[in-house]
CSV table of C-alpha atoms in Angstrom, one decimal:
chain,number,residue,atom,x,y,z
A,149,MET,CA,78.7,83.1,19.2
A,150,THR,CA,75.7,83.9,17.0
A,151,ASN,CA,72.1,82.9,17.9
A,152,ARG,CA,72.9,82.8,21.6
A,153,PRO,CA,70.5,84.7,23.8
A,154,ILE,CA,71.8,88.2,24.6
A,155,LEU,CA,71.9,89.7,28.1
A,156,SER,CA,72.5,93.4,27.8
A,157,LEU,CA,73.9,95.1,30.9
A,158,GLU,CA,73.1,98.8,30.7
A,159,LEU,CA,75.2,100.3,33.5
A,160,ASN,CA,74.6,103.9,32.9
A,161,GLU,CA,77.5,106.3,32.5
A,162,LEU,CA,80.3,104.2,34.0
A,163,CYS,CA,83.7,105.7,33.0
A,164,ALA,CA,86.4,103.7,31.3
A,165,PRO,CA,89.3,105.5,33.1
A,166,LEU,CA,87.8,104.7,36.5
A,167,LEU,CA,87.1,101.1,35.4
A,168,ASP,CA,90.7,100.7,34.2
A,169,ARG,CA,92.1,102.2,37.4
A,170,TRP,CA,90.1,100.0,39.8
A,171,MET,CA,90.4,96.9,37.6
A,172,ALA,CA,94.2,97.4,37.7
A,173,ASP,CA,94.4,97.6,41.5
A,174,GLY,CA,92.2,94.6,42.1
A,175,SER,CA,89.1,96.4,43.3
A,176,LEU,CA,86.9,95.2,40.4
A,177,PRO,CA,87.6,91.5,39.8
A,178,ASN,CA,84.4,90.7,38.0
A,179,PHE,CA,84.6,93.7,35.7
A,180,ARG,CA,88.2,92.5,35.0
A,181,ARG,CA,87.0,89.0,34.3
A,182,LEU,CA,84.3,90.4,31.9
A,183,HIS,CA,86.8,92.7,30.3
A,184,GLY,CA,89.3,89.9,29.8
A,185,ARG,CA,86.8,87.9,27.7
A,186,SER,CA,85.4,90.8,25.7
A,187,HIS,CA,85.8,92.8,22.5
A,188,VAL,CA,86.2,96.3,24.0
A,189,PHE,CA,85.0,99.3,22.1
A,190,GLU,CA,84.8,103.0,22.9
A,191,THR,CA,81.4,104.4,21.8
A,192,LEU,CA,80.6,107.9,20.8
A,193,ALA,CA,77.2,109.6,21.2
A,194,ASP,CA,75.1,110.3,18.1
A,195,THR,CA,75.2,114.1,18.6
A,196,GLU,CA,77.7,116.8,19.5
A,197,SER,CA,75.0,119.1,21.0
A,198,PRO,CA,75.4,119.4,24.9
A,199,GLU,CA,71.6,119.8,25.1
A,200,GLN,CA,71.1,116.4,23.5
A,201,LEU,CA,73.9,114.7,25.5
A,202,GLU,CA,71.3,113.2,27.9
A,203,PRO,CA,71.1,109.5,28.8
A,204,TRP,CA,67.3,109.3,28.0
A,205,ILE,CA,68.1,110.5,24.5
A,206,GLN,CA,71.2,108.4,23.9
A,207,TRP,CA,69.7,105.2,25.3
A,208,TYR,CA,66.7,105.7,23.0
A,209,SER,CA,69.1,106.0,20.1
A,210,ILE,CA,70.8,102.8,21.1
A,211,HIS,CA,67.5,100.9,21.5
A,212,THR,CA,66.1,102.0,18.1
A,213,GLY,CA,69.3,102.5,16.0
A,214,LEU,CA,68.0,105.9,15.1
A,215,ALA,CA,69.9,109.2,15.6
A,216,PHE,CA,68.3,112.0,17.5
A,217,ASP,CA,67.7,114.0,14.4
A,218,GLN,CA,65.6,111.0,13.2
A,219,HIS,CA,63.7,110.1,16.3
A,220,ARG,CA,63.4,113.5,18.0
A,221,VAL,CA,62.8,112.0,21.4
A,222,PHE,CA,64.1,114.8,23.6
A,223,ARG,CA,62.6,114.5,27.1
A,224,LEU,CA,62.6,111.8,29.7
A,225,THR,CA,59.2,110.0,29.5
A,226,ASP,CA,58.7,110.9,25.8
A,227,GLY,CA,60.1,107.5,24.7
A,228,ARG,CA,57.2,105.6,26.2
A,229,GLY,CA,54.8,107.3,23.8
A,230,ALA,CA,57.0,107.2,20.7
A,231,ALA,CA,56.3,104.7,17.9
A,232,HIS,CA,59.7,103.8,16.6
A,233,ARG,CA,60.6,100.2,16.2
A,234,ASP,CA,63.0,99.2,19.0
A,235,ILE,CA,65.1,96.1,19.9
A,236,TRP,CA,62.4,94.5,22.1
A,237,GLN,CA,59.7,94.8,19.4
A,238,THR,CA,62.0,93.4,16.7
A,239,VAL,CA,62.8,90.3,18.8
A,240,ARG,CA,59.2,89.9,20.0
A,241,ASP,CA,58.0,89.9,16.3
A,242,THR,CA,60.0,86.6,15.8
A,243,GLY,CA,57.8,85.0,18.5
A,244,ALA,CA,60.7,84.9,21.0
A,245,PRO,CA,60.3,86.2,24.6
A,246,VAL,CA,62.1,89.3,25.8
A,247,MET,CA,62.8,91.2,29.0
A,248,ASN,CA,63.1,95.0,29.4
A,249,PHE,CA,64.1,95.5,33.0
A,250,ALA,CA,64.0,99.3,33.6
A,251,SER,CA,65.8,100.4,30.3
A,252,MET,CA,65.6,104.1,30.1
A,253,ASN,CA,62.8,105.9,28.2
A,254,ALA,CA,61.5,102.9,26.4
A,255,ARG,CA,58.0,102.1,25.1
A,256,PRO,CA,55.9,99.7,27.3
A,257,PHE,CA,54.6,96.4,26.0
A,258,ALA,CA,52.4,93.6,27.4
A,259,THR,CA,53.3,90.5,25.5
A,260,PRO,CA,52.4,87.1,27.2
A,261,GLY,CA,55.7,85.3,28.0
A,262,SER,CA,57.7,88.5,28.0
A,263,LEU,CA,58.5,91.1,30.7
A,264,TYR,CA,58.4,94.9,30.9
A,265,VAL,CA,59.5,97.1,33.8
A,266,GLY,CA,59.6,100.8,33.2
A,267,ASP,CA,62.5,103.0,34.3
A,268,PRO,CA,62.1,104.6,37.7
A,269,TRP,CA,61.4,108.0,36.2
A,270,SER,CA,58.8,106.9,33.6
A,271,GLU,CA,56.9,104.1,35.3
A,272,GLN,CA,53.1,104.5,35.0
A,273,GLY,CA,51.8,101.4,36.6
A,274,ASP,CA,52.0,99.5,33.3
A,275,ALA,CA,54.6,96.8,34.2
A,276,PHE,CA,54.0,93.4,32.7
A,277,PRO,CA,53.2,91.0,34.2
A,278,PRO,CA,51.1,93.4,36.3
A,279,GLU,CA,52.3,91.9,39.6
A,280,LEU,CA,55.6,93.8,38.9
A,281,ASN,CA,53.9,97.1,39.6
A,282,ILE,CA,54.4,96.5,43.3
A,283,TYR,CA,58.1,96.4,42.7
A,284,ASN,CA,58.2,99.1,40.1
A,285,ARG,CA,56.2,101.7,42.1
A,286,PHE,CA,58.3,101.1,45.2
A,287,VAL,CA,61.6,101.5,43.4
A,288,GLY,CA,60.3,104.4,41.3
A,289,HIS,CA,59.2,106.3,44.4
A,290,ASN,CA,62.5,105.7,46.2
A,291,VAL,CA,64.5,107.0,43.2
A,292,ARG,CA,62.3,110.0,42.5
A,293,GLU,CA,61.7,111.1,46.1
A,294,TYR,CA,64.9,109.8,47.8
A,295,SER,CA,65.8,113.4,48.9
A,296,ASN,CA,62.3,114.4,50.1
A,297,ALA,CA,61.8,113.7,53.9
A,298,ALA,CA,58.2,114.9,53.6
A,299,ASN,CA,57.2,112.3,51.1
A,300,LYS,CA,58.0,108.8,52.4
A,301,LEU,CA,56.3,105.5,51.7
A,302,SER,CA,54.0,104.1,54.4
A,303,ALA,CA,54.7,101.0,56.5
A,304,GLY,CA,52.0,99.3,54.4
A,305,ASP,CA,54.0,100.1,51.2
A,306,TYR,CA,57.1,98.5,52.7
A,307,ALA,CA,55.2,95.5,53.8
A,308,ALA,CA,53.7,94.9,50.4
A,309,PHE,CA,57.1,95.3,48.8
A,310,LEU,CA,58.6,92.8,51.2
A,311,ARG,CA,55.9,90.2,50.6
A,312,PHE,CA,56.6,90.6,46.8
A,313,ALA,CA,60.4,90.4,47.2
A,314,LEU,CA,60.2,87.3,49.4
A,315,THR,CA,58.3,85.4,46.7
A,316,HIS,CA,60.2,86.8,43.7
A,317,GLY,CA,63.8,86.0,44.3
A,318,LEU,CA,65.0,88.0,47.3
A,319,SER,CA,68.3,86.4,48.2
A,320,ALA,CA,70.0,85.9,51.6
A,321,ALA,CA,73.0,88.0,50.3
A,322,THR,CA,70.7,91.0,49.7
A,323,VAL,CA,69.0,90.6,53.0
A,324,LEU,CA,72.4,90.7,54.7
A,325,ARG,CA,73.3,93.8,52.7
A,326,ILE,CA,70.2,95.6,53.7
A,327,THR,CA,70.6,94.8,57.4
A,328,SER,CA,74.3,95.7,57.3
A,329,GLN,CA,73.6,99.0,55.6
A,330,LEU,CA,70.8,100.0,58.0
A,331,ALA,CA,72.9,99.0,61.0
A,332,GLY,CA,75.9,100.9,59.7
A,333,GLU,CA,73.8,104.1,59.2
A,334,ARG,CA,72.4,103.8,62.8
A,335,LEU,CA,75.9,103.4,64.2
A,336,GLY,CA,77.3,106.2,62.0
A,337,LYS,CA,79.6,103.9,60.1
A,338,ALA,CA,77.7,104.1,56.8
A,339,GLY,CA,76.2,106.9,54.8
A,340,SER,CA,72.7,106.8,53.3
A,341,HIS,CA,74.3,107.4,49.8
A,342,ALA,CA,75.2,103.7,49.8
A,343,ARG,CA,71.5,102.7,49.7
A,344,VAL,CA,71.6,103.0,45.9
A,345,ALA,CA,73.6,99.8,45.8
A,346,ILE,CA,70.9,98.0,47.7
A,347,LEU,CA,68.4,98.9,45.1
A,348,ASP,CA,70.7,97.4,42.5
A,349,ALA,CA,70.9,94.2,44.5
A,350,LEU,CA,67.2,94.0,44.9
A,351,GLN,CA,66.8,94.7,41.2
A,352,TYR,CA,69.2,91.8,40.3
A,353,ASP,CA,67.3,89.4,42.5
A,354,VAL,CA,63.9,90.1,40.9
A,355,PHE,CA,65.5,90.2,37.4
A,356,ALA,CA,67.2,86.8,37.9
A,357,HIS,CA,63.9,85.3,39.3
A,358,TYR,CA,62.1,86.1,36.1
A,359,TYR,CA,65.1,85.4,33.8
A,360,ARG,CA,65.2,81.8,34.9
A,361,ARG,CA,61.5,81.5,34.3
A,362,ILE,CA,61.2,83.3,31.0
A,363,ARG,CA,64.5,82.4,29.4
A,364,PRO,CA,64.4,85.4,27.0
A,365,ARG,CA,66.0,85.7,23.6
A,366,PHE,CA,67.0,89.2,24.5
A,367,ALA,CA,67.1,90.8,28.0
A,368,SER,CA,68.2,94.2,29.1
A,369,PHE,CA,69.0,95.3,32.7
A,370,PHE,CA,69.5,99.0,33.5
A,371,ALA,CA,71.1,100.4,36.6
A,372,ASN,CA,71.8,104.1,37.4
A,373,SER,CA,73.4,104.0,40.9
A,374,VAL,CA,77.0,104.8,39.8
A,375,ALA,CA,75.8,107.6,37.5
A,376,HIS,CA,74.0,109.2,40.5
A,377,LEU,CA,77.1,108.9,42.7
A,378,GLN,CA,79.3,110.5,40.0
A,379,HIS,CA,77.0,113.4,39.6
A,380,SER,CA,77.0,114.0,43.3
A,381,TYR,CA,80.5,113.1,44.6
A,382,TRP,CA,83.1,113.7,41.9
A,383,ARG,CA,84.5,116.7,43.7
A,384,HIS,CA,85.0,114.5,46.8
A,385,MET,CA,86.9,111.9,44.8
A,386,ASP,CA,89.0,114.5,42.9
A,387,PRO,CA,88.9,117.9,44.7
A,388,SER,CA,91.8,119.1,42.5
A,389,ALA,CA,89.4,119.5,39.5
A,390,PHE,CA,87.2,122.0,41.3
A,391,THR,CA,87.4,125.5,42.8
A,392,VAL,CA,84.7,124.8,45.4
A,393,GLN,CA,86.3,122.4,47.8
A,394,PRO,CA,84.4,120.2,50.2
A,395,ASP,CA,85.2,120.5,53.8
A,396,ALA,CA,87.3,117.9,55.7
A,397,GLU,CA,84.2,116.2,57.2
A,398,GLU,CA,82.5,115.9,53.8
A,399,THR,CA,85.7,114.6,52.1
A,400,ALA,CA,86.1,112.0,54.8
A,401,ARG,CA,82.5,110.9,54.4
A,402,TYR,CA,82.2,110.9,50.6
A,403,ALA,CA,85.8,110.5,49.1
A,404,SER,CA,85.2,106.8,48.5
A,405,ALA,CA,81.5,107.1,47.5
A,406,ILE,CA,82.1,106.6,43.8
A,407,ARG,CA,84.7,103.8,44.2
A,408,ASP,CA,82.3,102.1,46.6
A,409,GLY,CA,79.6,102.3,44.0
A,410,TYR,CA,81.8,100.6,41.4
A,411,VAL,CA,82.8,97.9,43.9
A,412,ALA,CA,79.1,97.2,44.7
A,413,MET,CA,78.3,97.1,41.0
A,414,ASP,CA,81.2,94.7,40.5
A,415,ALA,CA,79.6,92.2,42.9
A,416,MET,CA,76.4,92.4,40.8
A,417,VAL,CA,78.4,91.9,37.6
A,418,GLY,CA,79.8,88.7,39.1
A,419,ARG,CA,76.3,87.4,39.7
A,420,PHE,CA,75.4,88.3,36.0
A,421,LEU,CA,78.4,86.4,34.8
A,422,ASP,CA,77.3,83.3,36.7
A,423,LEU,CA,73.7,83.7,35.4
A,424,ALA,CA,74.8,84.1,31.8
A,425,ALA,CA,77.1,81.0,32.1
A,426,LYS,CA,74.2,78.9,33.2
A,427,HIS,CA,72.0,79.9,30.3
A,428,ASP,CA,74.8,80.2,27.6
A,429,ALA,CA,73.9,83.9,27.2
A,430,LEU,CA,76.2,86.4,25.5
A,431,ILE,CA,76.8,89.4,27.8
A,432,VAL,CA,76.9,92.8,26.1
A,433,PHE,CA,77.9,95.6,28.6
A,434,GLN,CA,77.3,99.2,27.6
A,435,THR,CA,77.2,102.6,29.3
A,436,ALA,CA,75.8,104.9,26.5
A,437,LEU,CA,77.7,107.9,28.0
A,438,SER,CA,80.3,108.5,30.7
A,439,GLN,CA,81.0,111.5,33.0
A,440,GLN,CA,83.7,114.1,33.7
A,441,PRO,CA,84.1,116.8,36.3
A,442,PHE,CA,81.5,119.5,36.1
A,443,ALA,CA,82.9,123.0,36.8
A,444,ARG,CA,80.6,125.3,35.0
A,445,TYR,CA,79.1,127.0,38.1
A,446,GLU,CA,82.2,127.1,40.3
A,447,ASN,CA,82.2,130.9,40.2
A,448,GLN,CA,78.8,130.9,42.1
A,449,GLY,CA,79.7,128.1,44.6
A,450,GLY,CA,78.7,125.2,42.3
A,451,GLN,CA,75.3,124.3,41.0
A,452,HIS,CA,72.6,123.6,43.6
A,453,PHE,CA,69.1,122.3,43.2
A,454,LEU,CA,65.8,123.2,44.9
A,455,ARG,CA,62.9,120.9,44.9
A,456,LEU,CA,59.2,121.2,45.8
A,457,ARG,CA,58.3,119.7,49.1
A,458,ASP,CA,54.9,118.5,47.8
A,459,HIS,CA,54.4,119.1,44.1
A,460,LYS,CA,50.8,117.9,44.0
A,461,ALA,CA,49.7,120.2,46.8
A,462,PHE,CA,51.6,123.1,45.2
A,463,LEU,CA,49.8,122.6,41.9
A,464,ALA,CA,46.4,122.2,43.5
A,465,LYS,CA,47.0,125.5,45.5
A,466,CYS,CA,47.9,127.2,42.2
A,467,GLY,CA,44.7,125.9,40.6
A,468,ILE,CA,46.7,124.1,37.9
A,469,VAL,CA,44.5,121.4,36.2
A,470,CYS,CA,46.5,118.6,34.6
A,471,ARG,CA,46.0,114.9,33.7
A,472,SER,CA,49.2,113.8,35.5
A,473,ALA,CA,52.1,115.3,37.4
A,474,ASP,CA,55.2,113.2,37.8
A,475,PRO,CA,58.7,113.9,39.2
A,476,THR,CA,61.5,113.1,36.7
A,477,MET,CA,65.1,114.0,37.1
A,478,THR,CA,66.5,115.9,40.2
A,479,HIS,CA,64.4,119.1,40.5
A,480,GLN,CA,62.1,118.6,37.4
A,481,TYR,CA,58.5,117.6,36.9
A,482,MET,CA,56.5,116.6,33.9
A,483,LEU,CA,52.9,117.7,33.6
A,484,ARG,CA,50.5,116.2,31.1
A,485,PHE,CA,47.3,117.9,29.9
A,486,ASP,CA,44.0,117.0,28.1
A,487,ARG,CA,43.7,120.5,26.7
A,488,GLU,CA,46.2,123.0,25.2
A,489,ALA,CA,44.4,125.8,27.1
A,490,ASP,CA,45.2,124.1,30.4
A,491,ARG,CA,48.8,123.7,29.5
A,492,ALA,CA,49.1,127.4,28.5
A,493,ALA,CA,47.4,128.5,31.8
A,494,ALA,CA,49.7,126.3,33.8
A,495,LYS,CA,52.8,127.7,32.1
A,496,ALA,CA,51.6,131.3,32.9
A,497,ARG,CA,50.8,130.4,36.5
A,498,LEU,CA,54.2,128.8,37.2
A,499,GLU,CA,56.1,131.7,35.7
A,500,ALA,CA,54.3,134.1,38.1
A,501,PHE,CA,56.6,133.3,41.0
A,502,THR,CA,59.5,135.7,41.3
A,503,LEU,CA,62.2,136.8,43.7
A,504,ALA,CA,62.4,140.4,44.9
A,505,ASP,CA,64.6,141.4,41.9
A,506,GLY,CA,62.1,139.9,39.5
A,507,TYR,CA,64.0,136.7,38.8
A,508,GLN,CA,61.6,134.0,37.8
A,509,VAL,CA,61.7,131.1,40.2
A,510,PHE,CA,60.3,128.3,38.0
A,511,ALA,CA,61.5,127.6,34.5
A,512,THR,CA,59.0,126.0,32.1
A,513,ARG,CA,59.5,124.3,28.7
A,514,ASP,CA,56.9,122.9,26.4
A,515,ASP,CA,58.9,122.4,23.1
A,516,GLY,CA,55.7,123.2,21.2
A,517,ASP,CA,53.9,120.2,22.7
A,518,ALA,CA,50.2,120.9,23.5
A,519,ASP,CA,50.1,117.9,25.8
A,520,ALA,CA,53.1,118.3,28.0
A,521,LEU,CA,55.0,120.9,30.1
A,522,TYR,CA,58.3,120.5,32.0
A,523,PHE,CA,59.0,122.7,34.9
A,524,GLY,CA,61.4,123.0,37.8
A,525,CYS,CA,63.0,125.6,40.1
A,526,GLN,CA,65.8,127.4,38.2
A,527,ILE,CA,67.6,128.9,41.2
A,528,SER,CA,71.0,127.2,40.9
A,529,TRP,CA,72.9,128.9,43.7
A,530,GLN,CA,72.9,128.4,47.4
A,531,ILE,CA,70.0,130.5,48.8
A,532,ASP,CA,68.7,131.1,52.3
A,533,ALA,CA,65.4,129.3,53.0
A,534,GLU,CA,64.0,132.6,54.5
A,535,THR,CA,64.5,134.5,51.2
A,536,GLN,CA,61.2,136.0,50.1
A,537,MET,CA,59.5,135.3,46.8
A,538,THR,CA,56.2,136.6,45.5
A,539,ASP,CA,53.3,135.0,43.6
A,540,THR,CA,52.6,137.9,41.3
A,541,THR,CA,49.2,136.4,40.3
A,542,THR,CA,47.8,136.8,43.8
A,543,GLY,CA,50.4,139.3,45.3
A,544,ARG,CA,51.0,136.8,48.1
A,545,ALA,CA,54.6,136.7,49.6
A,546,MET,CA,56.2,133.6,51.0
A,547,THR,CA,59.6,132.2,51.9
A,548,ILE,CA,61.5,130.0,49.5
A,549,GLY,CA,61.7,127.3,52.3
A,550,SER,CA,57.9,127.2,52.7
A,551,LEU,CA,57.6,125.5,49.2
A,552,LEU,CA,61.1,124.3,48.3
A,553,TYR,CA,63.9,122.5,50.0
A,554,ALA,CA,67.6,122.4,49.0
A,555,MET,CA,68.9,119.0,47.9
A,556,GLU,CA,72.0,117.8,49.5
A,557,GLY,CA,75.3,118.3,47.7
A,558,VAL,CA,76.5,120.2,44.7
A,559,LYS,CA,76.6,118.9,41.2
A,560,SER,CA,80.0,117.5,40.5
A,561,GLY,CA,79.8,115.3,37.4
A,562,CYS,CA,78.5,116.0,33.9
A,563,HIS,CA,77.9,113.9,30.8
A,564,SER,CA,80.7,113.0,28.4
A,565,PRO,CA,80.0,111.6,24.9
A,566,SER,CA,82.4,108.7,25.3
A,567,GLY,CA,81.0,105.4,26.4
A,568,SER,CA,82.0,101.8,26.7
A,569,LEU,CA,80.8,98.7,24.8
A,570,TRP,CA,82.1,95.2,25.8
A,571,ILE,CA,80.9,92.1,23.9
A,572,ALA,CA,81.9,89.0,25.8
A,573,THR,CA,82.7,86.5,23.0
A,574,GLY,CA,85.4,84.8,25.1
A,575,ALA,CA,88.4,86.6,23.4
A,576,HIS,CA,89.9,89.8,24.7
A,577,VAL,CA,90.4,92.4,21.9
A,578,LYS,CA,90.6,96.1,22.5
A,579,HIS,CA,89.6,98.0,19.4
A,580,ALA,CA,91.4,101.3,18.8
A,581,GLU,CA,88.8,103.1,16.7
A,582,PRO,CA,85.7,104.5,18.4
A,583,VAL,CA,82.4,103.3,17.1
A,584,SER,CA,79.0,105.0,17.1
A,585,ILE,CA,76.2,104.1,19.5
A,586,LEU,CA,74.1,103.6,16.4
A,587,ASP,CA,76.2,100.5,15.6
A,588,ILE,CA,74.9,98.7,18.6
A,589,TYR,CA,71.4,98.0,17.3
A,590,PRO,CA,72.4,96.3,14.0
A,591,THR,CA,75.2,94.4,15.9
A,592,MET,CA,72.6,93.0,18.3
A,593,LEU,CA,70.4,91.9,15.5
A,594,GLU,CA,73.2,90.1,13.6
A,595,LEU,CA,74.4,88.4,16.7
A,596,MET,CA,70.9,87.0,17.2
A,597,GLY,CA,70.7,85.9,13.6
A,598,LEU,CA,68.0,88.5,12.7
A,599,PRO,CA,67.7,90.4,9.5
A,600,ALA,CA,69.6,93.7,9.2
A,601,PRO,CA,67.6,96.8,10.1
A,602,ASP,CA,65.9,98.9,7.4
A,603,THR,CA,67.8,101.6,5.5
A,604,ASP,CA,66.8,104.4,7.8
A,605,ARG,CA,69.3,103.2,10.4
A,606,ARG,CA,72.7,104.7,9.9
A,607,GLY,CA,74.7,102.3,12.1
A,608,HIS,CA,76.8,99.4,10.9
A,609,SER,CA,77.0,96.0,12.5
A,610,LEU,CA,80.3,95.3,14.4
A,611,ALA,CA,79.7,91.5,14.3
A,612,GLY,CA,82.3,91.0,11.5
A,613,LEU,CA,85.0,92.4,13.9
A,614,LEU,CA,84.2,89.9,16.6
A,615,SER,CA,86.1,87.0,15.0
A,616,SER,CA,89.3,89.0,15.3
A,617,ARG,CA,91.8,88.0,18.0
A,618,ALA,CA,94.1,91.0,17.5
A,619,ALA,CA,93.5,94.6,18.3
A,620,ALA,CA,91.8,96.4,15.3
């Protein structure tokens, strides 16, 4: 078992109860096959604070073995600039090749013979090898701007991506999936929400193409499609958990959306099982967190999100000077500045937009960072597009809909600290006691025959439990 290459499947926020339900009824044969040959653990997040129960924090803890109170990486995109030693650096330092394929909030690297692809919310055109930037920018744009009809890629962008895909592993199965999905949408038999599974299939094709070439000692693969579906459609899957009920048409359209996402991911897991078998790789499946019904805003009709139609045009019109302006999660944006004075001026300018009752339209957060500013619309209820707001700096009035659009759907799933960790040694053992996500880093190192991490890491290797053939 030890010294085999590790293939880490980071399937964000999948839920153990849903996996169990759909494995039991036969919907997930490949997950069931993986489960049947794995040591199965429940993991717990490294924090009890709801504010820190975010995947971009918890995945960073997994990759470094450091708890949040040690690494303090709080925001999505901050991990790329942090200097903590992570799993990819540790393995690269032995001279072995590694692959980081979209793992969340990780630091870039450009090591010959290895591969780095940034997550879709943090990519900055620094993929390695550089040819992967064509892929990464295409996927990143589709993930960040999927809801924005006013900001679509050009025909040239699609052509460049297709040329890349055709020479970097695009499979006949994925082509068939794309054509079936688009045909189904055109005929009204498939919803656009199912497109997220197509991105997973494309991502697998490109990953497998490079995996066969690089033969890495350690490789990670991150996918977020199911997490997105759970956030959006939990109330359609389980209306009984909510006060705000979807109408009959919505229920008919989206009741199976989450299950369909799991089934699509199951097909991808089957391909990973075959890939790992061909390369004698040890699969480690992990979710970091999971989800549960989100009912906090049911008294106001659920939590809604408003997003800028064109954030760059908006910032320019406001006279905001920044080094970069990037969409991150849902309705939020990250601004980076060269001067603290520019950041302070941007914060004041954004906070000048108010509704008639004085309610501030945009929330900002800088966390004391002179370089960065998060902002996003904080109107969380359903609001008419013709509602007036005022720019108190200029006195100009405008409608909400002239700047912002309402994203489809109502938030339905929220994060739970419980996650899953399956280590596919060949024996099935379900461990009763939960383990910390901080145990994953030292476990990975021991399984690869690498020295234990330094004393700053609080986790403990689970490798000693993996020889057991009975439930712990």
